[in-house]
């Protein structure tokens, strides 16, 4: 069962959807969403117009076990299936109509590796770029859809791909590392700033200013775990700059992975399944 909470103003306005725990081991979204709902329910926060839809836990089966997913990654199969054959595809069939109903979708995540908060600007429209700056995070990552289109070994039917296909404003926000105590605060701040940006709440409730300058990292490469003995040379951090000539790791099949130029490490996974994403590389483009 997925719990869905909707709050409506008496005045017309946009419908904003917030998703938490698409991955069951990412708890900052549920914590932040529940905190904002409590403020709405006790009158500490009031909607000026429109409506807000919260799904604190999108993957309850995985959340109950503190696992990323049950059968497969929900953020790779977020699309409608005529006959869903896995738990996550069944969830996607329930969640996709919520995206269709909304005008805006924000997907709240956290990372396994340590690293600063970032916004995934998968579809850098003028409206999405403005929204990303309003959140108050000064670093964005672009190029995810293009990377998966170019490297067709894996498919990424994720929340922002679906929302964009439905014509929605959309962002995925990485609020920090799973265990970082500040991650729920970043997630809550994100919710409040998004609601203020669309005029659903008054700006006095937002605890930080918009980013004056937002740097952008564009993703360039995807590395897949090919063997259990594919190993990192060290425990890389998310967004760590890796210098030219450094050995990132070693392949069981082909020796060291050496950089030919400076790159940024993105979302390194320390123990992913064989055949799935291991890490990404990118470079600063803005």
Short mmCIF file of C-alpha atoms in Angstrom, two decimals:
data_model
loop_
_atom_site.label_atom_id
_atom_site.label_comp_id
_atom_site.label_asym_id
_atom_site.label_seq_id
_atom_site.Cartn_x
_atom_site.Cartn_y
_atom_site.Cartn_z
CA UNK A 1 0.00 0.00 0.00
CA UNK A 2 1.23 3.49 -0.86
CA UNK A 3 0.11 6.35 1.38
CA UNK A 4 -0.78 9.49 -0.57
CA UNK A 5 -1.52 12.82 1.14
CA UNK A 6 -3.08 15.78 -0.66
CA UNK A 7 -3.62 19.28 0.71
CA UNK A 8 -5.76 21.76 -1.21
CA UNK A 9 -6.22 25.50 -0.97
CA UNK A 10 -9.55 27.17 -1.67
CA UNK A 11 -7.83 29.11 -4.47
CA UNK A 12 -6.85 27.65 -7.83
CA UNK A 13 -3.18 27.13 -8.50
CA UNK A 14 -0.59 24.56 -9.53
CA UNK A 15 -0.48 21.03 -8.16
CA UNK A 16 2.97 20.16 -6.83
CA UNK A 17 3.98 16.53 -6.22
CA UNK A 18 6.79 15.45 -3.88
CA UNK A 19 8.10 11.87 -3.95
CA UNK A 20 10.10 10.31 -1.11
CA UNK A 21 11.87 6.95 -0.80
CA UNK A 22 11.75 5.91 -4.43
CA UNK A 23 14.71 3.93 -3.10
CA UNK A 24 13.86 2.29 0.22
CA UNK A 25 17.17 3.06 1.93
CA UNK A 26 16.90 6.82 1.31
CA UNK A 27 15.06 8.22 4.31
CA UNK A 28 15.55 12.00 4.08
CA UNK A 29 12.49 12.40 1.85
CA UNK A 30 10.04 10.70 4.22
CA UNK A 31 11.44 12.60 7.23
CA UNK A 32 11.17 15.96 5.47
CA UNK A 33 7.74 15.30 3.98
CA UNK A 34 6.33 14.24 7.36
CA UNK A 35 7.77 17.38 8.97
CA UNK A 36 6.10 19.64 6.40
CA UNK A 37 2.79 17.77 6.67
CA UNK A 38 2.82 18.30 10.44
CA UNK A 39 3.30 22.04 9.89
CA UNK A 40 0.36 22.11 7.49
CA UNK A 41 -1.85 20.14 9.85
CA UNK A 42 -1.16 22.26 12.92
CA UNK A 43 -1.53 25.52 11.00
CA UNK A 44 2.12 26.59 11.16
CA UNK A 45 2.09 26.55 7.36
CA UNK A 46 -0.84 27.48 5.13
CA UNK A 47 -1.45 27.03 1.43
CA UNK A 48 -2.20 30.31 -0.34
CA UNK A 49 -3.32 28.60 -3.55
CA UNK A 50 -3.14 25.33 -5.46
CA UNK A 51 -2.49 21.92 -4.00
CA UNK A 52 0.40 19.78 -2.82
CA UNK A 53 0.57 15.99 -3.05
CA UNK A 54 2.99 14.08 -0.85
CA UNK A 55 4.06 10.45 -1.21
CA UNK A 56 6.43 10.02 1.74
CA UNK A 57 7.37 6.44 0.87
CA UNK A 58 7.08 5.41 -2.77
CA UNK A 59 8.67 1.99 -2.25
CA UNK A 60 7.23 0.68 1.04
CA UNK A 61 8.49 -2.89 0.58
CA UNK A 62 12.08 -1.77 0.20
CA UNK A 63 11.68 0.93 2.87
CA UNK A 64 10.57 -1.65 5.44
CA UNK A 65 13.78 -3.61 4.78
CA UNK A 66 16.07 -0.57 4.41
CA UNK A 67 16.95 -1.77 0.90
CA UNK A 68 17.32 0.16 -2.34
CA UNK A 69 14.64 -1.99 -4.02
CA UNK A 70 12.81 -5.31 -3.77
CA UNK A 71 12.96 -6.73 -7.31
CA UNK A 72 14.47 -3.96 -9.44
CA UNK A 73 15.33 -0.27 -9.26
CA UNK A 74 12.07 1.72 -9.29
CA UNK A 75 13.94 4.68 -10.75
CA UNK A 76 14.85 2.66 -13.83
CA UNK A 77 11.37 1.25 -14.49
CA UNK A 78 9.21 4.30 -13.73
CA UNK A 79 6.71 3.86 -16.56
CA UNK A 80 3.36 2.19 -17.08
CA UNK A 81 3.27 -1.56 -17.74
CA UNK A 82 0.25 -3.36 -19.17
CA UNK A 83 1.11 -6.46 -17.13
CA UNK A 84 3.60 -5.52 -14.40
CA UNK A 85 5.78 -8.51 -13.52
CA UNK A 86 7.74 -7.11 -10.58
CA UNK A 87 6.97 -5.28 -7.36
CA UNK A 88 8.54 -2.04 -8.57
CA UNK A 89 6.69 -2.09 -11.89
CA UNK A 90 3.44 -2.47 -9.94
CA UNK A 91 4.42 0.56 -7.87
CA UNK A 92 5.20 2.52 -11.03
CA UNK A 93 1.70 1.84 -12.33
CA UNK A 94 0.31 3.40 -9.14
CA UNK A 95 2.66 6.40 -9.11
CA UNK A 96 2.61 7.43 -12.77
CA UNK A 97 -0.98 8.77 -12.63
CA UNK A 98 0.05 11.06 -9.76
CA UNK A 99 2.71 12.59 -11.99
CA UNK A 100 0.15 13.01 -14.76
CA UNK A 101 -2.22 14.81 -12.36
CA UNK A 102 0.44 17.23 -11.10
CA UNK A 103 1.97 20.31 -12.72
CA UNK A 104 5.31 19.95 -10.94
CA UNK A 105 7.21 16.88 -9.68
CA UNK A 106 10.10 16.90 -7.20
CA UNK A 107 11.85 13.60 -6.41
CA UNK A 108 13.85 13.61 -3.13
CA UNK A 109 16.89 11.34 -2.85
CA UNK A 110 20.14 10.79 -0.95
CA UNK A 111 23.45 9.21 -1.95
CA UNK A 112 25.36 6.18 -0.71
CA UNK A 113 28.70 7.97 -1.03
CA UNK A 114 29.54 11.11 0.91
CA UNK A 115 29.19 14.34 -1.03
CA UNK A 116 27.46 17.70 -1.12
CA UNK A 117 23.79 18.15 -2.14
CA UNK A 118 23.08 18.46 -5.86
CA UNK A 119 20.19 18.97 -8.23
CA UNK A 120 19.83 16.66 -11.21
CA UNK A 121 18.86 19.00 -14.03
CA UNK A 122 17.97 16.26 -16.51
CA UNK A 123 15.80 18.52 -18.64
CA UNK A 124 17.32 22.04 -18.49
CA UNK A 125 14.32 24.03 -19.67
CA UNK A 126 14.15 27.67 -18.66
CA UNK A 127 11.54 26.85 -16.00
CA UNK A 128 13.50 23.91 -14.59
CA UNK A 129 16.73 25.92 -14.44
CA UNK A 130 14.99 28.74 -12.58
CA UNK A 131 13.43 26.23 -10.20
CA UNK A 132 16.80 24.58 -9.56
CA UNK A 133 18.34 27.92 -8.58
CA UNK A 134 15.41 28.72 -6.29
CA UNK A 135 16.03 25.58 -4.23
CA UNK A 136 19.25 27.10 -2.91
CA UNK A 137 21.64 24.32 -3.97
CA UNK A 138 24.46 25.78 -6.04
CA UNK A 139 25.52 22.68 -8.00
CA UNK A 140 23.57 20.87 -10.72
CA UNK A 141 24.27 17.72 -12.71
CA UNK A 142 23.09 17.52 -16.31
CA UNK A 143 23.22 14.95 -19.08
CA UNK A 144 21.66 11.87 -17.45
CA UNK A 145 19.12 11.12 -20.23
CA UNK A 146 21.69 11.76 -22.96
CA UNK A 147 24.20 9.44 -21.28
CA UNK A 148 21.74 6.55 -21.17
CA UNK A 149 20.70 7.20 -24.77
CA UNK A 150 24.34 7.15 -25.89
CA UNK A 151 25.27 4.12 -23.78
CA UNK A 152 22.42 1.71 -24.47
CA UNK A 153 23.59 -1.14 -22.23
CA UNK A 154 21.06 -0.08 -19.60
CA UNK A 155 17.73 1.77 -19.71
CA UNK A 156 16.74 4.55 -17.32
CA UNK A 157 12.98 5.07 -17.19
CA UNK A 158 13.14 7.34 -14.18
CA UNK A 159 10.81 9.82 -12.51
CA UNK A 160 12.06 12.91 -14.35
CA UNK A 161 11.97 11.18 -17.73
CA UNK A 162 8.33 10.30 -17.13
CA UNK A 163 7.43 13.74 -15.77
CA UNK A 164 9.12 15.51 -18.67
CA UNK A 165 7.30 13.27 -21.16
CA UNK A 166 4.05 14.47 -19.55
CA UNK A 167 5.07 18.13 -19.87
CA UNK A 168 5.75 18.73 -16.16
CA UNK A 169 8.35 20.89 -14.45
CA UNK A 170 10.59 18.37 -12.72
CA UNK A 171 13.78 17.96 -10.71
CA UNK A 172 15.51 15.18 -8.81
CA UNK A 173 17.30 16.48 -5.71
CA UNK A 174 20.15 14.60 -4.01
CA UNK A 175 20.02 15.98 -0.46
CA UNK A 176 23.28 14.49 0.83
CA UNK A 177 24.52 11.12 2.03
CA UNK A 178 22.03 8.60 3.47
CA UNK A 179 23.28 8.98 7.06
CA UNK A 180 24.02 12.71 6.91
CA UNK A 181 21.96 14.48 9.58
CA UNK A 182 21.63 17.53 7.36
CA UNK A 183 20.00 15.57 4.49
CA UNK A 184 16.43 15.75 5.91
CA UNK A 185 16.93 19.48 6.53
CA UNK A 186 18.02 19.97 2.91
CA UNK A 187 14.98 17.97 1.77
CA UNK A 188 12.61 20.04 3.93
CA UNK A 189 14.18 23.27 2.73
CA UNK A 190 13.71 22.06 -0.84
CA UNK A 191 10.01 21.41 -0.26
CA UNK A 192 9.45 24.85 1.25
CA UNK A 193 11.37 26.71 -1.44
CA UNK A 194 9.56 24.87 -4.24
CA UNK A 195 6.18 25.66 -2.69
CA UNK A 196 7.19 29.32 -2.31
CA UNK A 197 8.49 29.47 -5.88
CA UNK A 198 5.06 28.49 -7.22
CA UNK A 199 3.23 30.77 -4.79
CA UNK A 200 1.68 28.00 -2.70
CA UNK A 201 3.16 29.38 0.52
CA UNK A 202 4.53 32.77 1.54
CA UNK A 203 8.25 33.28 1.15
CA UNK A 204 8.74 34.08 4.84
CA UNK A 205 8.58 30.31 5.45
CA UNK A 206 11.64 29.64 3.27
CA UNK A 207 14.92 29.43 5.21
CA UNK A 208 17.48 30.26 2.52
CA UNK A 209 17.97 32.41 -0.54
CA UNK A 210 18.09 31.26 -4.13
CA UNK A 211 21.50 30.47 -5.59
CA UNK A 212 23.01 33.47 -7.34
CA UNK A 213 25.35 31.27 -9.36
CA UNK A 214 24.77 27.59 -10.06
CA UNK A 215 27.63 25.52 -11.44
CA UNK A 216 26.81 22.62 -13.77
CA UNK A 217 28.54 19.27 -14.18
CA UNK A 218 27.69 17.42 -17.39
CA UNK A 219 27.86 13.63 -17.22
CA UNK A 220 30.24 12.07 -19.74
CA UNK A 221 30.66 8.37 -18.94
CA UNK A 222 28.85 5.47 -17.30
CA UNK A 223 30.74 2.50 -15.85
CA UNK A 224 28.95 -0.79 -15.22
CA UNK A 225 30.08 -3.40 -12.71
CA UNK A 226 31.14 -6.32 -14.91
CA UNK A 227 32.55 -8.68 -12.27
CA UNK A 228 32.48 -8.98 -8.48
CA UNK A 229 36.24 -8.35 -8.52
CA UNK A 230 35.93 -4.98 -10.27
CA UNK A 231 37.27 -2.79 -7.46
CA UNK A 232 37.80 0.89 -6.66
CA UNK A 233 41.33 2.01 -5.82
CA UNK A 234 39.85 3.95 -2.88
CA UNK A 235 36.48 4.92 -1.44
CA UNK A 236 35.67 7.80 -3.79
CA UNK A 237 33.25 10.51 -2.73
CA UNK A 238 30.34 11.80 -4.78
CA UNK A 239 31.50 14.94 -6.68
CA UNK A 240 35.17 14.39 -5.85
CA UNK A 241 37.48 15.74 -8.56
CA UNK A 242 39.69 12.97 -9.95
CA UNK A 243 42.85 14.21 -11.62
CA UNK A 244 44.26 13.11 -14.96
CA UNK A 245 46.43 10.01 -14.61
CA UNK A 246 44.75 8.75 -11.42
CA UNK A 247 43.74 5.11 -11.24
CA UNK A 248 40.05 4.99 -10.33
CA UNK A 249 39.91 1.24 -9.98
CA UNK A 250 40.69 -2.06 -11.64
CA UNK A 251 38.71 -4.39 -13.87
CA UNK A 252 38.94 -8.13 -13.37
CA UNK A 253 38.95 -8.39 -17.16
CA UNK A 254 41.34 -5.61 -18.15
CA UNK A 255 43.52 -3.96 -15.56
CA UNK A 256 43.39 -0.39 -14.22
CA UNK A 257 40.89 2.32 -15.14
CA UNK A 258 43.06 5.41 -15.68
CA UNK A 259 41.80 8.91 -16.46
CA UNK A 260 43.08 10.64 -19.58
CA UNK A 261 41.83 14.00 -18.26
CA UNK A 262 40.36 15.52 -15.10
CA UNK A 263 36.87 14.32 -14.26
CA UNK A 264 34.29 14.53 -11.46
CA UNK A 265 33.22 11.32 -9.73
CA UNK A 266 29.42 10.99 -9.67
CA UNK A 267 27.37 8.60 -7.52
CA UNK A 268 29.98 5.89 -6.87
CA UNK A 269 28.38 2.68 -5.62
CA UNK A 270 30.61 0.59 -3.40
CA UNK A 271 28.85 -2.76 -3.78
CA UNK A 272 26.45 -2.74 -6.74
CA UNK A 273 25.13 -5.92 -8.38
CA UNK A 274 27.08 -7.19 -11.38
CA UNK A 275 25.56 -5.76 -14.55
CA UNK A 276 24.37 -2.53 -12.90
CA UNK A 277 25.72 1.00 -12.57
CA UNK A 278 29.06 1.23 -10.73
CA UNK A 279 29.89 4.93 -11.11
CA UNK A 280 29.66 7.89 -13.47
CA UNK A 281 32.11 10.57 -14.55
CA UNK A 282 31.44 14.15 -15.57
CA UNK A 283 33.07 17.51 -16.11
CA UNK A 284 32.28 21.11 -15.22
CA UNK A 285 30.62 22.86 -18.16
CA UNK A 286 29.22 25.98 -16.47
#
